Coordinates of C-alpha atoms and ligand atoms in Angstrom, one line a residue:
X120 CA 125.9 57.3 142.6
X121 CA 127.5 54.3 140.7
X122 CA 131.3 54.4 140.5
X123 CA 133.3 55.7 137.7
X124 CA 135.0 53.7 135.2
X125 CA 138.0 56.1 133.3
X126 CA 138.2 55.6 129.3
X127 CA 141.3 55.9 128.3
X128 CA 141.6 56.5 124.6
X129 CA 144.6 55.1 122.5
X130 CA 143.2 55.3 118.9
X131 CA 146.1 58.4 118.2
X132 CA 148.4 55.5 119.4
X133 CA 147.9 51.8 119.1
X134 CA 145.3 52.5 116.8
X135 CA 147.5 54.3 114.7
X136 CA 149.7 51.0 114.7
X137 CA 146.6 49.4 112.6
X138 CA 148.9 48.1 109.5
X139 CA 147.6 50.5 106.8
X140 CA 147.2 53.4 109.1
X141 CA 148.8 56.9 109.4
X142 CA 147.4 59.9 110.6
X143 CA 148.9 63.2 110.0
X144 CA 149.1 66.0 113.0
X145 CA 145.9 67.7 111.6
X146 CA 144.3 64.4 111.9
X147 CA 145.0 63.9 115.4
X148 CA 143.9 66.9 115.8
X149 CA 140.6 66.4 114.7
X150 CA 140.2 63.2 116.4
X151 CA 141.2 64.6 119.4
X152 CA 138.9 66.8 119.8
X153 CA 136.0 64.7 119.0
X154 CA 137.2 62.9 121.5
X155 CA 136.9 65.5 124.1
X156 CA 133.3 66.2 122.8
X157 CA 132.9 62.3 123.6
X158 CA 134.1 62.5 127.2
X159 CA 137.1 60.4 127.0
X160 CA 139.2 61.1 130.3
X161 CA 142.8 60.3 129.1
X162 CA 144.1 60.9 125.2
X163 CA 146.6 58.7 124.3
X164 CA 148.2 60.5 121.4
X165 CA 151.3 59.1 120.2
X166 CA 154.8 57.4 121.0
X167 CA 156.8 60.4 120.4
X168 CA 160.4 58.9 120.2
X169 CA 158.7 56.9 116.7
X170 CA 159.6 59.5 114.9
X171 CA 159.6 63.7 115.2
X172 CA 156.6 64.2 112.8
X173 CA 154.8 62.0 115.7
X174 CA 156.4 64.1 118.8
X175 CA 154.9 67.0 116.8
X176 CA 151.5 65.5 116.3
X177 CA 151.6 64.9 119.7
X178 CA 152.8 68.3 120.8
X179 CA 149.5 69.7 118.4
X180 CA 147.0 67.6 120.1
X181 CA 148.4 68.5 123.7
X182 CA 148.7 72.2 123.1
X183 CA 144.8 72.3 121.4
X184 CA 143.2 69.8 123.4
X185 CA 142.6 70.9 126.9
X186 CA 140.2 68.7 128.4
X187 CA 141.3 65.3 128.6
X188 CA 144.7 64.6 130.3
X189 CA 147.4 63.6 127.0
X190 CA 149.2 61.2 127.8
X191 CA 152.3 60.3 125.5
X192 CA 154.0 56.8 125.2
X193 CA 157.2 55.5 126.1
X194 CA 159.5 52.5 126.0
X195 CA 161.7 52.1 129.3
X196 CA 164.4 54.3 127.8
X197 CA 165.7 57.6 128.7
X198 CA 165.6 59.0 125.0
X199 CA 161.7 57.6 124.8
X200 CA 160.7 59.3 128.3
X201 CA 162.3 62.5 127.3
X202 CA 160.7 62.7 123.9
X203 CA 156.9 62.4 125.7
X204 CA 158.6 64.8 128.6
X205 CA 158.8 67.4 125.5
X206 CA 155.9 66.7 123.3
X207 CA 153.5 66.9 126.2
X208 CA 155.3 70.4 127.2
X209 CA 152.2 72.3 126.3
X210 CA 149.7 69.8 127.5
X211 CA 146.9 71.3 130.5
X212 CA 147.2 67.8 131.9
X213 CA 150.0 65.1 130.8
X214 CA 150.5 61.7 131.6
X215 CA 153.8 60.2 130.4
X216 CA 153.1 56.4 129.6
X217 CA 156.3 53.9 130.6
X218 CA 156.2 50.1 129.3
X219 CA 158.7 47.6 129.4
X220 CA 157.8 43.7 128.9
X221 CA 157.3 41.1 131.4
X222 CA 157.3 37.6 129.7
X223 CA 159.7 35.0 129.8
X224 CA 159.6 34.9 126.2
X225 CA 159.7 38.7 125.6
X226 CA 162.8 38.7 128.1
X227 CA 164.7 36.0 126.6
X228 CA 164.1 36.6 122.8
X229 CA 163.2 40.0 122.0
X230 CA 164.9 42.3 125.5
X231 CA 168.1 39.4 126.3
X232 CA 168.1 40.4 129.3
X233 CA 167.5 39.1 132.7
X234 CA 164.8 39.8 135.2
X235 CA 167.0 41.7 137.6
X236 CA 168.2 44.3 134.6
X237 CA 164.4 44.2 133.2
X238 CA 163.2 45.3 136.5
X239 CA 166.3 48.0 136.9
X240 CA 165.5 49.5 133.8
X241 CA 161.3 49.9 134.5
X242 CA 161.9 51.6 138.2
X243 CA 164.8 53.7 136.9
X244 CA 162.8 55.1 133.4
X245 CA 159.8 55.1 136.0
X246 CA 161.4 57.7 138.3
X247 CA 162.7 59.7 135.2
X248 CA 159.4 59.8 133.8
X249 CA 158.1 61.0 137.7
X250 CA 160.4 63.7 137.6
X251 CA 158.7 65.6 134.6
X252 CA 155.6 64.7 135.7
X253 CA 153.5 63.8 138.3
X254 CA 150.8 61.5 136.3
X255 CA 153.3 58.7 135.5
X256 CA 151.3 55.4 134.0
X257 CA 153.8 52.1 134.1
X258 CA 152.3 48.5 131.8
X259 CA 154.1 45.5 132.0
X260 CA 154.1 44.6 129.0
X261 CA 152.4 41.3 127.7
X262 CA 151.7 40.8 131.9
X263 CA 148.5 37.8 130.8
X264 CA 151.8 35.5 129.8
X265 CA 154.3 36.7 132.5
X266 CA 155.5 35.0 135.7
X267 CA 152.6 36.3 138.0
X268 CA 155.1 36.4 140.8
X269 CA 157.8 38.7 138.6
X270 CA 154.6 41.1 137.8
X271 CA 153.6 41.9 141.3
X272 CA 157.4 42.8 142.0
X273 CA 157.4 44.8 139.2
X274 CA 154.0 46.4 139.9
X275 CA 154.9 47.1 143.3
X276 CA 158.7 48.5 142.2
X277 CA 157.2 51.1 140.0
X278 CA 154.5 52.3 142.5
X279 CA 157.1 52.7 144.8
X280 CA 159.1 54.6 141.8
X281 CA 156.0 57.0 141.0
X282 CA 153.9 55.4 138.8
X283 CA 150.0 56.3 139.5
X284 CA 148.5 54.4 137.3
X285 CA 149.6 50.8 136.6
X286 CA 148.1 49.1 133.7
X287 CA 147.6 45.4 133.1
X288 CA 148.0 44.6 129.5
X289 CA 146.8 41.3 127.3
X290 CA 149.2 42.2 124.8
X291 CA 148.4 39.3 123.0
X292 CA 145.1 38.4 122.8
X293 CA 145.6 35.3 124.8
X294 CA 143.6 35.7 128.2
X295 CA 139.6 34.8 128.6
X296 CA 137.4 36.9 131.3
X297 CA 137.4 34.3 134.4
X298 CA 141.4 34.2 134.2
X299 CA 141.8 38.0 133.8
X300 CA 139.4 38.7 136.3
X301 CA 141.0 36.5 138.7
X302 CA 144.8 38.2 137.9
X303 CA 143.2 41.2 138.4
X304 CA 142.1 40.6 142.0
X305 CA 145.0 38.7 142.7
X306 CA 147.2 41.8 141.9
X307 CA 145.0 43.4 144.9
X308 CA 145.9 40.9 147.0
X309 CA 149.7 40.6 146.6
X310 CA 150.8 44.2 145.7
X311 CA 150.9 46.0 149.0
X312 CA 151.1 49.1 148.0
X313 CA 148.6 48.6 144.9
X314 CA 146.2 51.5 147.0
X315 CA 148.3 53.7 145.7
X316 CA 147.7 53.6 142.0
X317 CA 144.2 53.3 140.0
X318 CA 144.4 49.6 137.7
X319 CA 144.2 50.2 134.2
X320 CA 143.7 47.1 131.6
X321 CA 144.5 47.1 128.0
X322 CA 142.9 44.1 125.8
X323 CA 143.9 43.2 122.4
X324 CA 141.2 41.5 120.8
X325 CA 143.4 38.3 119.0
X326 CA 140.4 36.2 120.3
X327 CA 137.6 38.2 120.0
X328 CA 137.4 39.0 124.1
X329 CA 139.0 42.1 124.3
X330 CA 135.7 43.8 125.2
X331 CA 134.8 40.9 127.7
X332 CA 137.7 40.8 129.3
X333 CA 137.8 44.6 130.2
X334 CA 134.7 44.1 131.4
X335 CA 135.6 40.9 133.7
X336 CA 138.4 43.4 134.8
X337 CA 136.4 46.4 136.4
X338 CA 134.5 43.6 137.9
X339 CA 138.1 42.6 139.7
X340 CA 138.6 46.2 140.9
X341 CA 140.3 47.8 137.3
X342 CA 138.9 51.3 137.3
X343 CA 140.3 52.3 133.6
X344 CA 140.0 50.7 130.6
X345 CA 142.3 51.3 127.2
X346 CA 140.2 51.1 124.1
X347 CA 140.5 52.4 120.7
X348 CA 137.3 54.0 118.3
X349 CA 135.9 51.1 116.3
X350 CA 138.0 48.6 118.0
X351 CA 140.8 49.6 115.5
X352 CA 144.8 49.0 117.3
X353 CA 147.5 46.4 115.9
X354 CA 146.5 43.4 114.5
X355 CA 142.7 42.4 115.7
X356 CA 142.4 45.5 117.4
X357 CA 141.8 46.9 120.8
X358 CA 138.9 46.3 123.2
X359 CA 136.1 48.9 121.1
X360 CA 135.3 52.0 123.1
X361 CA 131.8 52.1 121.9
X362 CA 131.3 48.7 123.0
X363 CA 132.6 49.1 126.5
X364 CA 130.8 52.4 127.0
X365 CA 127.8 51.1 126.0
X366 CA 128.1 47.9 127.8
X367 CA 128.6 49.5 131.1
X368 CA 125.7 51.9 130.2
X369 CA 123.1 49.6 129.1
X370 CA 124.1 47.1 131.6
X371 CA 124.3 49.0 134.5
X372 CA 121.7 47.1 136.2
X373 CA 124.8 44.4 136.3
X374 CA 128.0 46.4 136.0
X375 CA 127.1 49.5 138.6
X376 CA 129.6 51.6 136.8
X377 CA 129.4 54.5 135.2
X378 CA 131.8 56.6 132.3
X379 CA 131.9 60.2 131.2
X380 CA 131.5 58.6 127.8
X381 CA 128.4 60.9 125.7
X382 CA 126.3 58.3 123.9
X383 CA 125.0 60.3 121.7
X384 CA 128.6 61.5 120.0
X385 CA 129.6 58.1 119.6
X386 CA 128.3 57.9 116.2
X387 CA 130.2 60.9 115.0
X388 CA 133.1 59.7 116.8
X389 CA 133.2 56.4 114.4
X390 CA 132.6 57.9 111.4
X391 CA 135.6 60.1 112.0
X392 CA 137.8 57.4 112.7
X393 CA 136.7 55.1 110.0
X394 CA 137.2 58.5 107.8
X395 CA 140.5 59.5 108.7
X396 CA 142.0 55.7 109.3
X397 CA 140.6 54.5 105.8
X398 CA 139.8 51.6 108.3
X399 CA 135.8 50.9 107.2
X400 CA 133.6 49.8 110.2
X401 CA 132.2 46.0 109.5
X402 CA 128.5 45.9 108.8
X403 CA 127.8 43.6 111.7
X404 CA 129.7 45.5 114.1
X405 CA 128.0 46.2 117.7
X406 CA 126.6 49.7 118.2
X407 CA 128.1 51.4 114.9
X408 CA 128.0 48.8 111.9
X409 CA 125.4 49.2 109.5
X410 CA 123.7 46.7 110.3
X411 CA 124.0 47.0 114.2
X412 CA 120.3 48.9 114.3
X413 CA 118.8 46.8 111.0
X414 CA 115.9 44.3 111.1
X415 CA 115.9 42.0 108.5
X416 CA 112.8 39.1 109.8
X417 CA 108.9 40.0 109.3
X418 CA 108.7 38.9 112.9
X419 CA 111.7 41.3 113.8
X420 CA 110.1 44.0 111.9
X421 CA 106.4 43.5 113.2
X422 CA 108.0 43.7 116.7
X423 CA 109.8 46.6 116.6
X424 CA 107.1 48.6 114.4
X425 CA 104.9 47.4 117.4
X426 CA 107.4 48.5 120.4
X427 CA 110.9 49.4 119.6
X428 CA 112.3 47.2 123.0
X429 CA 111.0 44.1 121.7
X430 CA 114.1 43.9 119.6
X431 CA 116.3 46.6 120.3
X432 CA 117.7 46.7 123.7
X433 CA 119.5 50.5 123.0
X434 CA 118.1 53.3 120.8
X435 CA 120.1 54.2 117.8
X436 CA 119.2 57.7 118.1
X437 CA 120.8 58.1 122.1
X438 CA 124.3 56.8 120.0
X439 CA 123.7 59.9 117.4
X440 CA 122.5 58.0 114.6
X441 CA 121.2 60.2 112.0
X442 CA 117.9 59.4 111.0
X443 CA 118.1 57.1 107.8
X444 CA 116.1 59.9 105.9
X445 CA 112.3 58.7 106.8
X446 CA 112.1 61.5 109.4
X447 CA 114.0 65.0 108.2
X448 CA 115.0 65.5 104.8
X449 CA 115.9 68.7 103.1
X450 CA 115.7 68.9 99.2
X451 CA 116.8 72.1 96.7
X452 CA 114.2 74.3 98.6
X453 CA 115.5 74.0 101.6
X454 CA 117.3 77.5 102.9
X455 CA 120.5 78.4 104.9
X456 CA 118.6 78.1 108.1
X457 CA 116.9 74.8 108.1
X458 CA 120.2 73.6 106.3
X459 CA 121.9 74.6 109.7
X460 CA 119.4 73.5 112.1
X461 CA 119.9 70.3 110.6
X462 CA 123.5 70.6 110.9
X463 CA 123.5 71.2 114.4
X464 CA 120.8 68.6 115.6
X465 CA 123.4 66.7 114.0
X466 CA 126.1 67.4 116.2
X467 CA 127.7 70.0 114.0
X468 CA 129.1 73.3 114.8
X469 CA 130.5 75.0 111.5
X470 CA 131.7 78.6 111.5
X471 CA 130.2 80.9 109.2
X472 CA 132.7 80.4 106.3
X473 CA 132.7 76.5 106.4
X474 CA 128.4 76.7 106.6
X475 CA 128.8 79.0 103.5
X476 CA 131.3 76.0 102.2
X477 CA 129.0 73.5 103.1
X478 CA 125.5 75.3 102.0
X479 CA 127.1 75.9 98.0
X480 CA 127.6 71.8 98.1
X481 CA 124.5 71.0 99.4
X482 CA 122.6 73.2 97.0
X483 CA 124.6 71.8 94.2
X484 CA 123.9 68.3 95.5
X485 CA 120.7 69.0 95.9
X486 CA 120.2 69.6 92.4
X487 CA 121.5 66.4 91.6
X488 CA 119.7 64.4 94.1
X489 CA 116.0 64.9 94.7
X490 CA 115.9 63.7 98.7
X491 CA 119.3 65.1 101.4
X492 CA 118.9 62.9 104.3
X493 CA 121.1 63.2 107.0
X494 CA 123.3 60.3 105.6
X495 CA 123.7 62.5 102.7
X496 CA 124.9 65.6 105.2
X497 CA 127.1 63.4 106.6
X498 CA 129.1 62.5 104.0
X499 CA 128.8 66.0 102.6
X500 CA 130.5 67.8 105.7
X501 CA 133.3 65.1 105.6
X502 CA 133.9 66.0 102.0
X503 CA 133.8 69.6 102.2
X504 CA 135.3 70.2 105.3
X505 CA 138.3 67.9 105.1
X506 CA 141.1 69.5 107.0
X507 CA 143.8 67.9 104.7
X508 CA 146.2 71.1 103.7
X509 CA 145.5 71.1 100.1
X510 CA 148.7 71.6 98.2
X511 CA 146.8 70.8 95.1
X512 CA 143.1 71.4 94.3
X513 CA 140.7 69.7 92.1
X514 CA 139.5 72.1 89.7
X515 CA 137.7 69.9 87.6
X516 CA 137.7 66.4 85.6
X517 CA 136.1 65.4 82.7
X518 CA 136.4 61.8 81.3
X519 CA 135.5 60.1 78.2
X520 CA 134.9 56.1 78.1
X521 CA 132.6 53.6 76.8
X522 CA 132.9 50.0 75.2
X523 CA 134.0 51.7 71.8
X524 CA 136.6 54.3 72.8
X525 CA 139.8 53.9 75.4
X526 CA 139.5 55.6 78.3
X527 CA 140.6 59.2 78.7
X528 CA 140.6 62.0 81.4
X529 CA 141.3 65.3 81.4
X530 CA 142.1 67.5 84.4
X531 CA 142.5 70.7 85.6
X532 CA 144.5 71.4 89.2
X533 CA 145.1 74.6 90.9
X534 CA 149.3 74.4 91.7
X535 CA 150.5 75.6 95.2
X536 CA 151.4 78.8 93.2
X537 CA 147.9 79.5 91.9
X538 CA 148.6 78.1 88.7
X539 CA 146.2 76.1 86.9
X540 CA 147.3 73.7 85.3
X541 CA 145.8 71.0 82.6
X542 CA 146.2 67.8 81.3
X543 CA 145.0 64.3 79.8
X544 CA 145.6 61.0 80.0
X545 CA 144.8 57.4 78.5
X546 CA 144.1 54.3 80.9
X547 CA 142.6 51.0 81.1
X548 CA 139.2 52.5 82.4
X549 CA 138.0 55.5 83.2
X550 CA 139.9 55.8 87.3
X551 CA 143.0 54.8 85.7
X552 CA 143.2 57.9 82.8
X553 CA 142.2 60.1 86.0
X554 CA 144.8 59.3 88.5
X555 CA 147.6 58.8 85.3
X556 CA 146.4 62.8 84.2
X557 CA 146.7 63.9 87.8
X558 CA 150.0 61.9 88.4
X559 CA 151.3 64.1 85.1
X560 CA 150.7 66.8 86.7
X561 CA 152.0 66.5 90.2
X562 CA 154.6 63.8 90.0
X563 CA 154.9 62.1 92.9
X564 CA 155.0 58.4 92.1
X565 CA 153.0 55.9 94.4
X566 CA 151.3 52.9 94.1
X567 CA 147.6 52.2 94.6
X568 CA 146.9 49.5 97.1
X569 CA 143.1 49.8 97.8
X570 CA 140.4 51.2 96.1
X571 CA 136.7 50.9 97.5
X572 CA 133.0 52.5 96.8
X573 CA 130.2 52.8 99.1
X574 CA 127.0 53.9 98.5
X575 CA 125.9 56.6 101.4
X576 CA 122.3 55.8 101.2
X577 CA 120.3 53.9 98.6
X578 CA 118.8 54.8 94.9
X579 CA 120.0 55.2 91.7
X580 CA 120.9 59.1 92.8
X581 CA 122.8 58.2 95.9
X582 CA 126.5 59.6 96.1
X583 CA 128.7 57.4 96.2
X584 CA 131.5 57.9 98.6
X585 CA 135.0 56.7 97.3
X586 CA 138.4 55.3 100.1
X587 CA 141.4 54.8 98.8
X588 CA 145.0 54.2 100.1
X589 CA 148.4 54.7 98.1
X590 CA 151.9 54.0 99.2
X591 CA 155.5 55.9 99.1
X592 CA 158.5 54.9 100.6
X593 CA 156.5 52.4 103.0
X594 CA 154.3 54.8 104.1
X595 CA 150.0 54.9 103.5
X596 CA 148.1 57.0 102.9
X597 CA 144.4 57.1 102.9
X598 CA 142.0 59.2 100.4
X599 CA 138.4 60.0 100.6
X600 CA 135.5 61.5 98.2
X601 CA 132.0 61.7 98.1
X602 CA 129.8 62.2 95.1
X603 CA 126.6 61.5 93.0
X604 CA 129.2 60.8 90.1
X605 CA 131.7 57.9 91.5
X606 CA 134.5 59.2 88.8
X607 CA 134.3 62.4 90.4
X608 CA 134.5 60.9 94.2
X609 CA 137.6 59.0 92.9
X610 CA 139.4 62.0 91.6
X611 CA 138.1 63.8 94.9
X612 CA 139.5 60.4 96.9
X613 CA 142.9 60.4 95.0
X614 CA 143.5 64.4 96.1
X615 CA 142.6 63.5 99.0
X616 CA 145.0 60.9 100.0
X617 CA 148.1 62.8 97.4
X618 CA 147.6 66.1 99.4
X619 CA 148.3 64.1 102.6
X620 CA 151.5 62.8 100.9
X621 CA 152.4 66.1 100.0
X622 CA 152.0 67.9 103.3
X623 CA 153.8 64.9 105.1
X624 CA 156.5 65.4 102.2
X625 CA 156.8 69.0 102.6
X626 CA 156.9 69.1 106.4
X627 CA 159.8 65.9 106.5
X628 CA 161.7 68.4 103.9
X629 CA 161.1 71.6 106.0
X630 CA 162.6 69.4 109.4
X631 CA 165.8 68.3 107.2
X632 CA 166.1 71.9 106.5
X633 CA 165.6 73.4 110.3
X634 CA 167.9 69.8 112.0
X635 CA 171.1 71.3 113.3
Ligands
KIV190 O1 149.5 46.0 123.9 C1 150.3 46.5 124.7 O2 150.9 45.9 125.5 C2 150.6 47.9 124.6 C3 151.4 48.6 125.6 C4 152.3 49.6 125.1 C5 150.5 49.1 126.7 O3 150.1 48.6 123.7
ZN191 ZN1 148.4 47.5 122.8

């Protein structure tokens, strides 16, 4: 049986350091466990001491996620280690996550401090971290453009300390496979006591090799591999989780590696992410772009109508792909039952209420649209089953505009008190009297900083599936609808993203009023 590689999941944590990106508690929830559906071993979920709504995402996903081991980030600090000490409290399996930088240029202009007190404060946070628990991960940080000599002492130091994991990160982007690969077999040959603990790498993608180079690394003896959902993470990203999975699968005649990874929830998995992020996967994007299964050439096409594997060298459907409509599609005399067989060959498990839920909007889409393809259910389970606390609810929207009349909306929005209440608004088009009426009504201000449309599947009747993002107090704060009309998706999208703000306001209010 070919060896296994361990995925280590860190979109809850570095991804969530994409700029743009926050994700509330119930969001990391979510994630979470579509993550355990995915076979990820290891959850990263947060860096706790960042703030308490983050320890108390983190203490949701570890005390509702039982699978996967949660591990919880921390600099080399006392405060940080005791923070992931008590947000993993509840966790079935925790790891607590230690780093502390490496460089020269890390130690001189960001720490000021000398190798000696660098090295001091990594074996001592170490051994706190060892005496909460016993799965203790240690990264020197930025290692690719450290003195190699200064990273095998540290290595070795924090082995010795506890550490059972010790993870090799290219902080930066900067390293190419043959050098990585190399580092990592030469940290086999000079840590002594590197038997101890399983090598992890972590690849930023700053040069586009984040994938490669994780690769070059399990080659070198690395049996764990950080990567993040759609290669999301800070800046260019993170080494892409479906991209190493499916690497290692569909090149296991090279790699001889295996990973609990489920091909066919990777789809899902993406779509989530992208969802909940407001991060939109690129078309050309390996394994879950739109165009990552699409064949454009008459030579292409003849090829694959001919034999799939002339062109294709995985099968869209093994990553959960729903079926772009030509196969299975359901239209407004379709019942409740082949409504949820459909649901669950797509993956989806909805309880009785949320199937009621979702059955009412496909019926009413379904009167709208002639043909429901699975691109259609898609969108229509993320719309209806959003898990957003709604402080505010859309009740309806009605708009007025044309080339001879300005803009204006009128809207109706059930309070958190059950009170509907009503009113109207003039803009500059038709998006802009909506949110102005809505803003009336609930009075937070916030700016827009990114409005986008997307058509879920093609024709005139397609629903059109609307991402926003707005700003407070330096915070985002993403927004997403989906509709036939696109005026309605954007009102949907705007509640969307101002009932985040709200929960994330009412919770920061509710931990003022319960501090000491
Ligand atoms: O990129 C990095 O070095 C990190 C560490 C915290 C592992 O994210
Ligand atoms: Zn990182």
């Amino acid at each position: 049986m070919a060896e296994k590689i361990q995925i280590f999941d860190t979109t809850l944590r570095d991804g969530e350091q994409s700029p743009g990106v926050a994700l509330t508690a119930n969001d990391k929830i979510e994630i979470a466990k579509q993550l355990e559906r995915l076979g990820v071993d290891i959850i990263e979920a947060g860096f706790p001491l960042t703030s308490p709504g983050d320890l108390e995402a983190v203490a949701a996903v570890a005390a509702n996620v039982r699978g996967p081991v949660i591990a919880a980030l921390a600099h080399a600090h006392p405060e940080a280690v005791d923070a992931a000490r008590d947000a993993l409290k509840d966790a079935a399996r925790s790891r607590i996550h230690v780093f502390l930088s490496t460089s020269d240029i890390h130690l001189m202009h960001q720490l000021r401090k000398n190798k000696e007190d660098v090295l001091e404060m990594a074996v001592a946070n170490v051994a706190r971290a060892k005496s909460y628990c016993e799965d203790v991960e240690f990264s020197p940080m930025d290692a690719t453009r450290s003195d190699r000599e200064y990273v095998y002492t540290m290595i070795k130091e924090c082995i010795a300390a506890g550490a059972t994991t010790v993870n090799i990160p290219d902080t930066v982007g900067y390293t190419v496979p043959e050098e990585f690969g190399a580092f990592i077999r030469a940290i086999f040959e000079n840590v002594s006591n590197i038997h101890k603990a399983v090598v992890s790498v972590h690849c930023h993608n700053d040069l586009g090799m984040a994938v490669a180079n994780s690769l070059a690394a399990i080659q070198a003896g690395a049996r764990t591999i950080e990567v993040c959902v759609n290669g999301i993470g800070e800046r260019a990203g993170n080494a892409s989780l479906e991209e190493v999975a499916m690497a290692i699968r569909t090149r296991s005649d090279f790699f001889k590696f295996e990973t609990n990874i489920v091909p066919s929830e990777i789809y899902r998995t993406s779509r989530l992410v992208a969802n909940l992020t407001g991060m939109s996967v690129q078309q050309n994007k390996a394994i879950v772009g739109g165009n990552a299964f699409r064949h454009q050439s008459g030579i292409h096409q003849d090829g694959i109508l001919k034999m799939r594997e002339t062109y294709e060298i995985m099968d869209a459907h093994d990553i959960g792909w729903p079926t772009g409509g030509a196969e299975i599609v359901l239209g407004k005399t379709s019942g409740r039952h082949g409504f949820k067989a459909r649901l669950e060959a797509l993956g989806y498990d909805l309880s009785d209420e949320e199937l009621s839920r979702a059955f009412l909007a496909f019926k009413e889409l379904a009167d709208k649209k002639q043909v429901v393809d699975d691109r259609d259910l898609e969108a229509l389970v993320a719309d209806k089953m959003r898990t957003t606390e709604e402080v505010y609810h859309l009740e309806s929207v009605q708009v007025t505009c044309g080339d001879r009349s300005s803009p204006t909306a009128t809207v109706r929005l059930v309070a958190p008190d059950g009170s509907v209440q009503a009113d109207a608004a003039l803009g500059t088009g038709p998006v802009d009297a909506i949110y102005k009426a809505i803003n009336r009504i609930v009075q937070v201000p916030n700016s827009l900083t990114e409005f986008s449309v997307n058509s879920v599947t093609e024709g005139i009747d397609a629903q059109g599936e609307v991402t926003i993002r707005i700003e407070r107090e330096g915070r985002s704060y993403v927004g997403r609808g989906a509709d036939t009309d696109i005026i309605v998706a954007s009102a949907k999208a705007y509640m969307n993203a101002l009932n985040r703000l709200l929960s994330v306001q009412r919770r920061a209010d509710s931990e003022v009023r319960t501090s000491p």
